[in-house]
PDB file of C-alpha atoms and ligand atoms in Angstrom:
ATOM      1  CA  MET A   1      13.704 -12.665 -13.658  1.00  0.00           C
ATOM      2  CA  LEU A   2      12.791 -10.767 -10.453  1.00  0.00           C
ATOM      3  CA  THR A   3       9.560  -8.556 -10.361  1.00  0.00           C
ATOM      4  CA  LEU A   4       9.058  -5.612  -8.237  1.00  0.00           C
ATOM      5  CA  THR A   5       6.085  -7.304  -6.607  1.00  0.00           C
ATOM      6  CA  GLU A   6       8.202 -10.241  -5.555  1.00  0.00           C
ATOM      7  CA  VAL A   7      10.754  -7.778  -3.852  1.00  0.00           C
ATOM      8  CA  ALA A   8       7.918  -5.899  -2.087  1.00  0.00           C
ATOM      9  CA  ASP A   9       6.578  -9.148  -0.730  1.00  0.00           C
ATOM     10  CA  ASP A  10       9.957 -10.630   0.325  1.00  0.00           C
ATOM     11  CA  PRO A  11      12.553  -7.774   0.629  1.00  0.00           C
ATOM     12  CA  SER A  12      15.150 -10.371   1.963  1.00  0.00           C
ATOM     13  CA  ILE A  13      15.600 -11.531  -1.650  1.00  0.00           C
ATOM     14  CA  LEU A  14      17.790  -8.372  -2.202  1.00  0.00           C
ATOM     15  CA  THR A  15      19.106  -7.932   1.475  1.00  0.00           C
ATOM     16  CA  ARG A  16      22.859  -8.261   1.868  1.00  0.00           C
ATOM     17  CA  ARG A  17      25.271  -7.356   4.566  1.00  0.00           C
ATOM     18  CA  LEU A  18      28.280  -5.354   3.486  1.00  0.00           C
ATOM     19  CA  ALA A  19      31.552  -4.741   5.199  1.00  0.00           C
ATOM     20  CA  LEU A  20      32.953  -1.180   4.593  1.00  0.00           C
ATOM     21  CA  ASN A  21      36.652  -0.319   4.115  1.00  0.00           C
ATOM     22  CA  ASP A  22      36.818   0.852   7.815  1.00  0.00           C
ATOM     23  CA  ALA A  23      35.495  -2.608   8.966  1.00  0.00           C
ATOM     24  CA  SER A  24      32.050  -1.145  10.090  1.00  0.00           C
ATOM     25  CA  GLU A  25      28.939  -2.717   8.357  1.00  0.00           C
ATOM     26  CA  VAL A  26      25.875  -1.507   6.514  1.00  0.00           C
ATOM     27  CA  VAL A  27      22.846  -3.524   5.368  1.00  0.00           C
ATOM     28  CA  PHE A  28      21.901  -3.202   1.709  1.00  0.00           C
ATOM     29  CA  ARG A  29      18.121  -3.824   1.429  1.00  0.00           C
ATOM     30  CA  PRO A  30      14.993  -2.675  -0.438  1.00  0.00           C
ATOM     31  CA  LEU A  31      13.006   0.260   1.000  1.00  0.00           C
ATOM     32  CA  VAL A  32      10.043  -1.158   3.018  1.00  0.00           C
ATOM     33  CA  ARG A  33       6.633   0.377   3.987  1.00  0.00           C
ATOM     34  CA  THR A  34       7.604   1.012   7.487  1.00  0.00           C
ATOM     35  CA  ASP A  35      10.712   3.077   6.560  1.00  0.00           C
ATOM     36  CA  ALA A  36       8.990   6.486   6.225  1.00  0.00           C
ATOM     37  CA  ASP A  37      10.268   7.881   9.489  1.00  0.00           C
ATOM     38  CA  ARG A  38      14.008   6.830   8.992  1.00  0.00           C
ATOM     39  CA  LEU A  39      13.912   7.888   5.308  1.00  0.00           C
ATOM     40  CA  ALA A  40      12.507  11.331   6.246  1.00  0.00           C
ATOM     41  CA  ALA A  41      15.408  11.619   8.808  1.00  0.00           C
ATOM     42  CA  PHE A  42      17.872  10.729   5.887  1.00  0.00           C
ATOM     43  CA  LEU A  43      16.354  13.216   3.512  1.00  0.00           C
ATOM     44  CA  ALA A  44      16.005  16.000   6.161  1.00  0.00           C
ATOM     45  CA  ALA A  45      19.738  15.595   7.103  1.00  0.00           C
ATOM     46  CA  LEU A  46      21.117  16.005   3.593  1.00  0.00           C
ATOM     47  CA  SER A  47      23.132  19.268   3.205  1.00  0.00           C
ATOM     48  CA  PRO A  48      22.303  21.978   0.803  1.00  0.00           C
ATOM     49  CA  GLU A  49      25.100  20.808  -1.528  1.00  0.00           C
ATOM     50  CA  SER A  50      23.917  17.140  -1.404  1.00  0.00           C
ATOM     51  CA  ARG A  51      20.378  18.461  -2.359  1.00  0.00           C
ATOM     52  CA  ARG A  52      21.748  20.478  -5.186  1.00  0.00           C
ATOM     53  CA  LEU A  53      23.702  17.431  -6.596  1.00  0.00           C
ATOM     54  CA  SER A  54      20.926  14.891  -5.937  1.00  0.00           C
ATOM     55  CA  THR A  55      17.500  16.452  -6.106  1.00  0.00           C
ATOM     56  CA  PHE A  56      14.224  14.956  -4.536  1.00  0.00           C
ATOM     57  CA  ASP A  57      10.689  16.210  -4.662  1.00  0.00           C
ATOM     58  CA  GLY A  58      11.016  17.115  -0.962  1.00  0.00           C
ATOM     59  CA  TYR A  59      13.140  16.358   2.054  1.00  0.00           C
ATOM     60  CA  ASP A  60      10.452  15.788   4.566  1.00  0.00           C
ATOM     61  CA  LEU A  61       8.128  13.050   5.953  1.00  0.00           C
ATOM     62  CA  ALA A  62       5.486  13.367   3.280  1.00  0.00           C
ATOM     63  CA  THR A  63       8.063  12.841   0.552  1.00  0.00           C
ATOM     64  CA  ALA A  64       9.334   9.817   2.378  1.00  0.00           C
ATOM     65  CA  GLN A  65       5.985   8.459   2.894  1.00  0.00           C
ATOM     66  CA  ASP A  66       5.231   8.874  -0.741  1.00  0.00           C
ATOM     67  CA  MET A  67       8.222   6.812  -1.645  1.00  0.00           C
ATOM     68  CA  CYS A  68       7.337   4.122   0.848  1.00  0.00           C
ATOM     69  CA  ASP A  69       3.825   3.966  -0.357  1.00  0.00           C
ATOM     70  CA  ALA A  70       4.975   3.594  -3.992  1.00  0.00           C
ATOM     71  CA  LEU A  71       6.540   0.290  -3.420  1.00  0.00           C
ATOM     72  CA  ALA A  72       5.760  -2.137  -6.335  1.00  0.00           C
ATOM     73  CA  ARG A  73       3.038   0.454  -7.561  1.00  0.00           C
ATOM     74  CA  TYR A  74       5.196   2.049 -10.424  1.00  0.00           C
ATOM     75  CA  ASP A  75       8.480   1.243 -12.017  1.00  0.00           C
ATOM     76  CA  LYS A  76      10.592   2.398  -9.104  1.00  0.00           C
ATOM     77  CA  LEU A  77      12.907   0.178  -7.101  1.00  0.00           C
ATOM     78  CA  ARG A  78      14.507   1.945  -4.087  1.00  0.00           C
ATOM     79  CA  LEU A  79      17.136   0.314  -1.979  1.00  0.00           C
ATOM     80  CA  VAL A  80      18.720   1.716   1.099  1.00  0.00           C
ATOM     81  CA  LEU A  81      21.955   1.360   3.146  1.00  0.00           C
ATOM     82  CA  GLU A  82      21.213   0.947   6.804  1.00  0.00           C
ATOM     83  CA  GLU A  83      23.992   1.513   9.258  1.00  0.00           C
ATOM     84  CA  VAL A  84      24.757  -1.232  11.756  1.00  0.00           C
ATOM     85  CA  PRO A  85      23.768  -1.271  14.540  1.00  0.00           C
ATOM     86  CA  SER A  86      22.031   2.036  14.652  1.00  0.00           C
ATOM     87  CA  GLY A  87      19.381   1.345  11.980  1.00  0.00           C
ATOM     88  CA  ARG A  88      19.973   4.856  10.506  1.00  0.00           C
ATOM     89  CA  ILE A  89      19.451   4.986   6.804  1.00  0.00           C
ATOM     90  CA  VAL A  90      22.687   6.333   5.243  1.00  0.00           C
ATOM     91  CA  GLY A  91      22.131   5.851   1.580  1.00  0.00           C
ATOM     92  CA  LEU A  92      19.379   5.684  -1.019  1.00  0.00           C
ATOM     93  CA  LEU A  93      19.801   3.817  -4.300  1.00  0.00           C
ATOM     94  CA  GLU A  94      17.170   4.482  -6.864  1.00  0.00           C
ATOM     95  CA  PHE A  95      16.348   2.469  -9.901  1.00  0.00           C
ATOM     96  CA  SER A  96      13.607   3.258 -12.511  1.00  0.00           C
ATOM     97  CA  LEU A  97      12.950   0.164 -14.561  1.00  0.00           C
ATOM     98  CA  ASP A  98      11.141   2.331 -17.149  1.00  0.00           C
ATOM     99  CA  LEU A  99      12.886   4.762 -19.541  1.00  0.00           C
ATOM    100  CA  HIS A 100      11.865   8.334 -19.927  1.00  0.00           C
ATOM    101  CA  PRO A 101      10.985   9.328 -23.514  1.00  0.00           C
ATOM    102  CA  GLU A 102      13.387  12.347 -23.264  1.00  0.00           C
ATOM    103  CA  ASP A 103      16.244   9.933 -22.343  1.00  0.00           C
ATOM    104  CA  VAL A 104      15.372   7.823 -25.323  1.00  0.00           C
ATOM    105  CA  THR A 105      15.475  10.860 -27.591  1.00  0.00           C
ATOM    106  CA  ARG A 106      18.769  12.199 -26.241  1.00  0.00           C
ATOM    107  CA  PHE A 107      20.616   8.952 -26.358  1.00  0.00           C
ATOM    108  CA  LEU A 108      19.395   8.368 -29.792  1.00  0.00           C
ATOM    109  CA  GLU A 109      20.971  11.696 -30.844  1.00  0.00           C
ATOM    110  CA  ALA A 110      24.232  10.287 -29.381  1.00  0.00           C
ATOM    111  CA  GLY A 111      23.769   7.190 -31.572  1.00  0.00           C
ATOM    112  CA  ILE A 112      22.762   4.953 -28.633  1.00  0.00           C
ATOM    113  CA  HIS A 113      19.418   3.029 -28.948  1.00  0.00           C
ATOM    114  CA  LEU A 114      18.070   2.532 -25.464  1.00  0.00           C
ATOM    115  CA  ALA A 115      15.922  -0.668 -24.984  1.00  0.00           C
ATOM    116  CA  PRO A 116      13.481  -2.015 -22.419  1.00  0.00           C
ATOM    117  CA  THR A 117      16.456  -3.968 -21.141  1.00  0.00           C
ATOM    118  CA  ASP A 118      17.980  -0.714 -19.865  1.00  0.00           C
ATOM    119  CA  CYS A 119      17.234   1.042 -16.532  1.00  0.00           C
ATOM    120  CA  ARG A 120      17.940   4.277 -14.790  1.00  0.00           C
ATOM    121  CA  PHE A 121      19.990   4.565 -11.569  1.00  0.00           C
ATOM    122  CA  GLY A 122      20.661   7.378  -9.013  1.00  0.00           C
ATOM    123  CA  PRO A 123      22.652   7.034  -5.808  1.00  0.00           C
ATOM    124  CA  THR A 124      22.683   9.399  -2.774  1.00  0.00           C
ATOM    125  CA  LEU A 125      24.714   8.877   0.338  1.00  0.00           C
ATOM    126  CA  ALA A 126      24.353  10.632   3.537  1.00  0.00           C
ATOM    127  CA  ASP A 127      26.937  13.518   3.845  1.00  0.00           C
ATOM    128  CA  ASP A 128      29.069  11.661   6.370  1.00  0.00           C
ATOM    129  CA  TYR A 129      29.205   8.591   4.245  1.00  0.00           C
ATOM    130  CA  GLN A 130      30.237  10.360   1.009  1.00  0.00           C
ATOM    131  CA  GLU A 131      33.738   9.978  -0.350  1.00  0.00           C
ATOM    132  CA  ARG A 132      34.669   6.966   1.841  1.00  0.00           C
ATOM    133  CA  GLY A 133      34.556   4.407  -0.921  1.00  0.00           C
ATOM    134  CA  VAL A 134      31.037   3.330   0.255  1.00  0.00           C
ATOM    135  CA  GLY A 135      29.514   3.992  -3.246  1.00  0.00           C
ATOM    136  CA  THR A 136      32.071   1.919  -4.954  1.00  0.00           C
ATOM    137  CA  ARG A 137      31.846  -0.893  -2.354  1.00  0.00           C
ATOM    138  CA  VAL A 138      28.084  -1.123  -2.914  1.00  0.00           C
ATOM    139  CA  PHE A 139      28.348  -0.993  -6.690  1.00  0.00           C
ATOM    140  CA  PRO A 140      28.539  -4.790  -7.335  1.00  0.00           C
ATOM    141  CA  LEU A 141      25.349  -5.158  -5.347  1.00  0.00           C
ATOM    142  CA  VAL A 142      23.758  -2.405  -7.602  1.00  0.00           C
ATOM    143  CA  THR A 143      24.796  -4.359 -10.789  1.00  0.00           C
ATOM    144  CA  ASP A 144      23.550  -7.550  -9.268  1.00  0.00           C
ATOM    145  CA  VAL A 145      20.167  -6.077  -8.862  1.00  0.00           C
ATOM    146  CA  ALA A 146      19.935  -4.639 -12.281  1.00  0.00           C
ATOM    147  CA  ARG A 147      20.904  -8.016 -13.782  1.00  0.00           C
ATOM    148  CA  ARG A 148      18.280  -9.939 -11.603  1.00  0.00           C
ATOM    149  CA  PHE A 149      15.706  -7.644 -13.153  1.00  0.00           C
ATOM    150  CA  GLY A 150      16.960  -8.639 -16.630  1.00  0.00           C
ATOM    151  CA  ARG A 151      18.808  -5.392 -17.234  1.00  0.00           C
ATOM    152  CA  LYS A 152      21.801  -5.100 -19.547  1.00  0.00           C
ATOM    153  CA  ARG A 153      22.615  -1.502 -19.363  1.00  0.00           C
ATOM    154  CA  ILE A 154      22.351   1.228 -16.781  1.00  0.00           C
ATOM    155  CA  ILE A 155      22.012   5.107 -17.473  1.00  0.00           C
ATOM    156  CA  LEU A 156      22.049   7.910 -15.092  1.00  0.00           C
ATOM    157  CA  TRP A 157      18.573   8.951 -13.769  1.00  0.00           C
ATOM    158  CA  GLY A 158      18.476  12.561 -14.886  1.00  0.00           C
ATOM    159  CA  GLY A 159      22.152  12.542 -15.822  1.00  0.00           C
ATOM    160  CA  VAL A 160      24.834  13.841 -13.660  1.00  0.00           C
ATOM    161  CA  LEU A 161      25.546  17.702 -13.224  1.00  0.00           C
ATOM    162  CA  ALA A 162      28.560  18.615 -15.155  1.00  0.00           C
ATOM    163  CA  ASP A 163      29.956  20.358 -12.068  1.00  0.00           C
ATOM    164  CA  ASN A 164      29.690  17.225  -9.903  1.00  0.00           C
ATOM    165  CA  PRO A 165      33.340  15.962 -10.564  1.00  0.00           C
ATOM    166  CA  ARG A 166      33.285  13.552  -7.620  1.00  0.00           C
ATOM    167  CA  ALA A 167      30.117  11.771  -9.026  1.00  0.00           C
ATOM    168  CA  ILE A 168      31.472  11.716 -12.591  1.00  0.00           C
ATOM    169  CA  ARG A 169      34.873  10.189 -11.244  1.00  0.00           C
ATOM    170  CA  TYR A 170      32.555   7.642  -9.170  1.00  0.00           C
ATOM    171  CA  TYR A 171      30.788   6.678 -12.302  1.00  0.00           C
ATOM    172  CA  ARG A 172      33.708   6.426 -14.549  1.00  0.00           C
ATOM    173  CA  LYS A 173      35.712   4.244 -12.094  1.00  0.00           C
ATOM    174  CA  ASN A 174      32.683   1.849 -11.891  1.00  0.00           C
ATOM    175  CA  GLY A 175      32.551   1.373 -15.699  1.00  0.00           C
ATOM    176  CA  PHE A 176      30.234   4.023 -17.017  1.00  0.00           C
ATOM    177  CA  HIS A 177      31.207   6.087 -20.106  1.00  0.00           C
ATOM    178  CA  LEU A 178      30.016   9.302 -21.419  1.00  0.00           C
ATOM    179  CA  ALA A 179      27.125   9.415 -23.801  1.00  0.00           C
ATOM    180  CA  GLY A 180      26.630  13.080 -24.248  1.00  0.00           C
ATOM    181  CA  SER A 181      25.555  16.233 -22.536  1.00  0.00           C
ATOM    182  CA  PHE A 182      22.397  18.340 -22.298  1.00  0.00           C
ATOM    183  CA  THR A 183      21.091  21.420 -20.604  1.00  0.00           C
ATOM    184  CA  GLY A 184      18.161  20.838 -18.282  1.00  0.00           C
ATOM    185  CA  ALA A 185      15.041  22.933 -17.784  1.00  0.00           C
ATOM    186  CA  ASP A 186      16.862  24.620 -14.956  1.00  0.00           C
ATOM    187  CA  GLY A 187      19.618  25.735 -17.329  1.00  0.00           C
ATOM    188  CA  LEU A 188      22.198  23.618 -15.781  1.00  0.00           C
ATOM    189  CA  ARG A 189      24.466  21.350 -17.881  1.00  0.00           C
ATOM    190  CA  SER A 190      24.474  17.681 -17.247  1.00  0.00           C
ATOM    191  CA  LEU A 191      26.124  14.592 -18.719  1.00  0.00           C
ATOM    192  CA  ASP A 192      24.571  11.334 -19.860  1.00  0.00           C
ATOM    193  CA  MET A 193      26.531   8.279 -18.866  1.00  0.00           C
ATOM    194  CA  ILE A 194      25.882   4.675 -19.519  1.00  0.00           C
ATOM    195  CA  LEU A 195      27.210   1.340 -18.177  1.00  0.00           C
ATOM    196  CA  ASP A 196      27.157  -1.773 -20.301  1.00  0.00           C
ATOM    197  CA  LEU A 197      26.697  -4.762 -17.680  1.00  0.00           C
ATOM    198  CA  ASP A 198      27.895  -7.310 -20.215  1.00  0.00           C
ATOM    199  CA  SER A 199      31.353  -5.586 -20.241  1.00  0.00           C
ATOM    200  CA  ARG A 200      31.612  -5.329 -16.402  1.00  0.00           C
ATOM    201  CA  GLN A 201      32.524  -8.247 -14.180  1.00  0.00           C
ATOM    202  CA  GLY A 202      30.546  -8.486 -10.952  1.00  0.00           C
TER     203      GLY A 202
HETATM  204  C1  COA B 301      28.121  10.223  -5.848  1.00  0.00           C
HETATM  205  C2  COA B 301      28.332   9.316  -4.650  1.00  0.00           C
HETATM  206  C3  COA B 301      27.185   8.344  -4.703  1.00  0.00           C
HETATM  207  C4  COA B 301      29.617   8.613  -4.766  1.00  0.00           C
HETATM  208  O1  COA B 301      29.767   7.702  -3.739  1.00  0.00           O
HETATM  209  P1  COA B 301      31.129   7.727  -2.898  1.00  0.00           P
HETATM  210  O2  COA B 301      31.096   6.597  -1.842  1.00  0.00           O
HETATM  211  O3  COA B 301      31.216   9.209  -2.218  1.00  0.00           O
HETATM  212  O4  COA B 301      32.326   7.542  -3.957  1.00  0.00           O
HETATM  213  P2  COA B 301      33.576   6.852  -3.892  1.00  0.00           P
HETATM  214  O5  COA B 301      34.338   7.303  -2.639  1.00  0.00           O
HETATM  215  O6  COA B 301      33.489   5.525  -4.034  1.00  0.00           O
HETATM  216  O7  COA B 301      34.430   7.506  -5.147  1.00  0.00           O
HETATM  217  C5  COA B 301      34.555   8.850  -5.336  1.00  0.00           C
HETATM  218  C6  COA B 301      35.767   9.068  -6.222  1.00  0.00           C
HETATM  219  O8  COA B 301      35.808  10.441  -6.589  1.00  0.00           O
HETATM  220  C7  COA B 301      36.961  11.107  -6.235  1.00  0.00           C
HETATM  221  N1  COA B 301      36.852  12.523  -6.121  1.00  0.00           N
HETATM  222  C8  COA B 301      36.465  13.114  -4.847  1.00  0.00           C
HETATM  223  N2  COA B 301      36.239  14.485  -5.093  1.00  0.00           N
HETATM  224  C9  COA B 301      36.581  14.653  -6.395  1.00  0.00           C
HETATM  225  C10 COA B 301      36.667  15.858  -7.210  1.00  0.00           C
HETATM  226  N3  COA B 301      36.376  17.019  -6.697  1.00  0.00           N
HETATM  227  N4  COA B 301      37.052  15.673  -8.519  1.00  0.00           N
HETATM  228  C11 COA B 301      37.419  14.443  -9.012  1.00  0.00           C
HETATM  229  N5  COA B 301      37.371  13.245  -8.244  1.00  0.00           N
HETATM  230  C12 COA B 301      36.994  13.422  -7.016  1.00  0.00           C
HETATM  231  C13 COA B 301      37.518  10.365  -5.044  1.00  0.00           C
HETATM  232  O9  COA B 301      38.778  10.525  -4.927  1.00  0.00           O
HETATM  233  C14 COA B 301      37.120   8.931  -5.425  1.00  0.00           C
HETATM  234  O10 COA B 301      37.939   8.531  -6.503  1.00  0.00           O
HETATM  235  P3  COA B 301      39.286   7.508  -6.257  1.00  0.00           P
HETATM  236  O11 COA B 301      38.758   6.259  -5.582  1.00  0.00           O
HETATM  237  O12 COA B 301      39.801   7.150  -7.629  1.00  0.00           O
HETATM  238  O13 COA B 301      40.067   8.305  -5.356  1.00  0.00           O
HETATM  239  C15 COA B 301      28.322  10.086  -3.371  1.00  0.00           C
HETATM  240  O14 COA B 301      29.432  10.898  -3.098  1.00  0.00           O
HETATM  241  C16 COA B 301      27.125  11.024  -3.163  1.00  0.00           C
HETATM  242  O15 COA B 301      26.017  10.514  -2.743  1.00  0.00           O
HETATM  243  N6  COA B 301      27.232  12.245  -3.370  1.00  0.00           N
HETATM  244  C17 COA B 301      26.095  13.332  -3.245  1.00  0.00           C
HETATM  245  C18 COA B 301      24.942  13.094  -4.142  1.00  0.00           C
HETATM  246  C19 COA B 301      25.357  12.867  -5.586  1.00  0.00           C
HETATM  247  O16 COA B 301      26.259  13.551  -6.090  1.00  0.00           O
HETATM  248  N7  COA B 301      24.739  11.894  -6.208  1.00  0.00           N
HETATM  249  C20 COA B 301      24.947  11.558  -7.700  1.00  0.00           C
HETATM  250  C21 COA B 301      23.914  12.309  -8.351  1.00  0.00           C
HETATM  251  S1  COA B 301      24.150  12.043 -10.244  1.00  0.00           S
END
């Protein structure tokens, strides 16, 4: 089973080249320490709507630097999609290998016992890469990463906003099912969804 330290030491373990539907290519790879400037450019370019749907602590170099400095220090595994040949970061795919106690409680209320073999996942694509099938194209690589870390199920990191029909459709078509709903501290309604990797091929 892979560890975060192994990935930080050798990011090539999880690096793959991926052909998109329009025959262009992206590289799927772990975030590395030297990505701060490129990650900052990705965050800064996110539209207000993307920021509403996928919220980060900030959208500047300091936030990007924090993410790059956190490699293998906590439970987070961050992967990026890199455009070929420009090298621009066009997607950020985040895993948390630890569960949040609030998630455990909420899922329990829905009759689902989360376990240490579960993980949390959240995707964000650059605005010009959304709704082109890229998220679905990359999803087998996402499930492969989860499996290689010994995970059996994936839940959504922070849920998905109930008024984000595209993401809900995206998760459903990639095998997630609805586990419940909740109202966040911001007063917004979100849905919990879960994917059982044993029931999904690839
Ligand atoms: C969510 C996200 C990762 C999905 O990746 P993607 O590459 O855009 O998704 P795909 O193109 O593979 O699939 C989107 C699906 O939603 C459908 N869709 C688009 N708008 C929709 C809408 N308003 N209502 C319902 N379905 C919609 C598309 O038709 C497609 O389904 P189909 O293949 O059956 O036609 C990406 O759109 C994104 O980064 N969005 C902004 C941030 C975000 O919302 N992140 C998730 C936070 S929980």
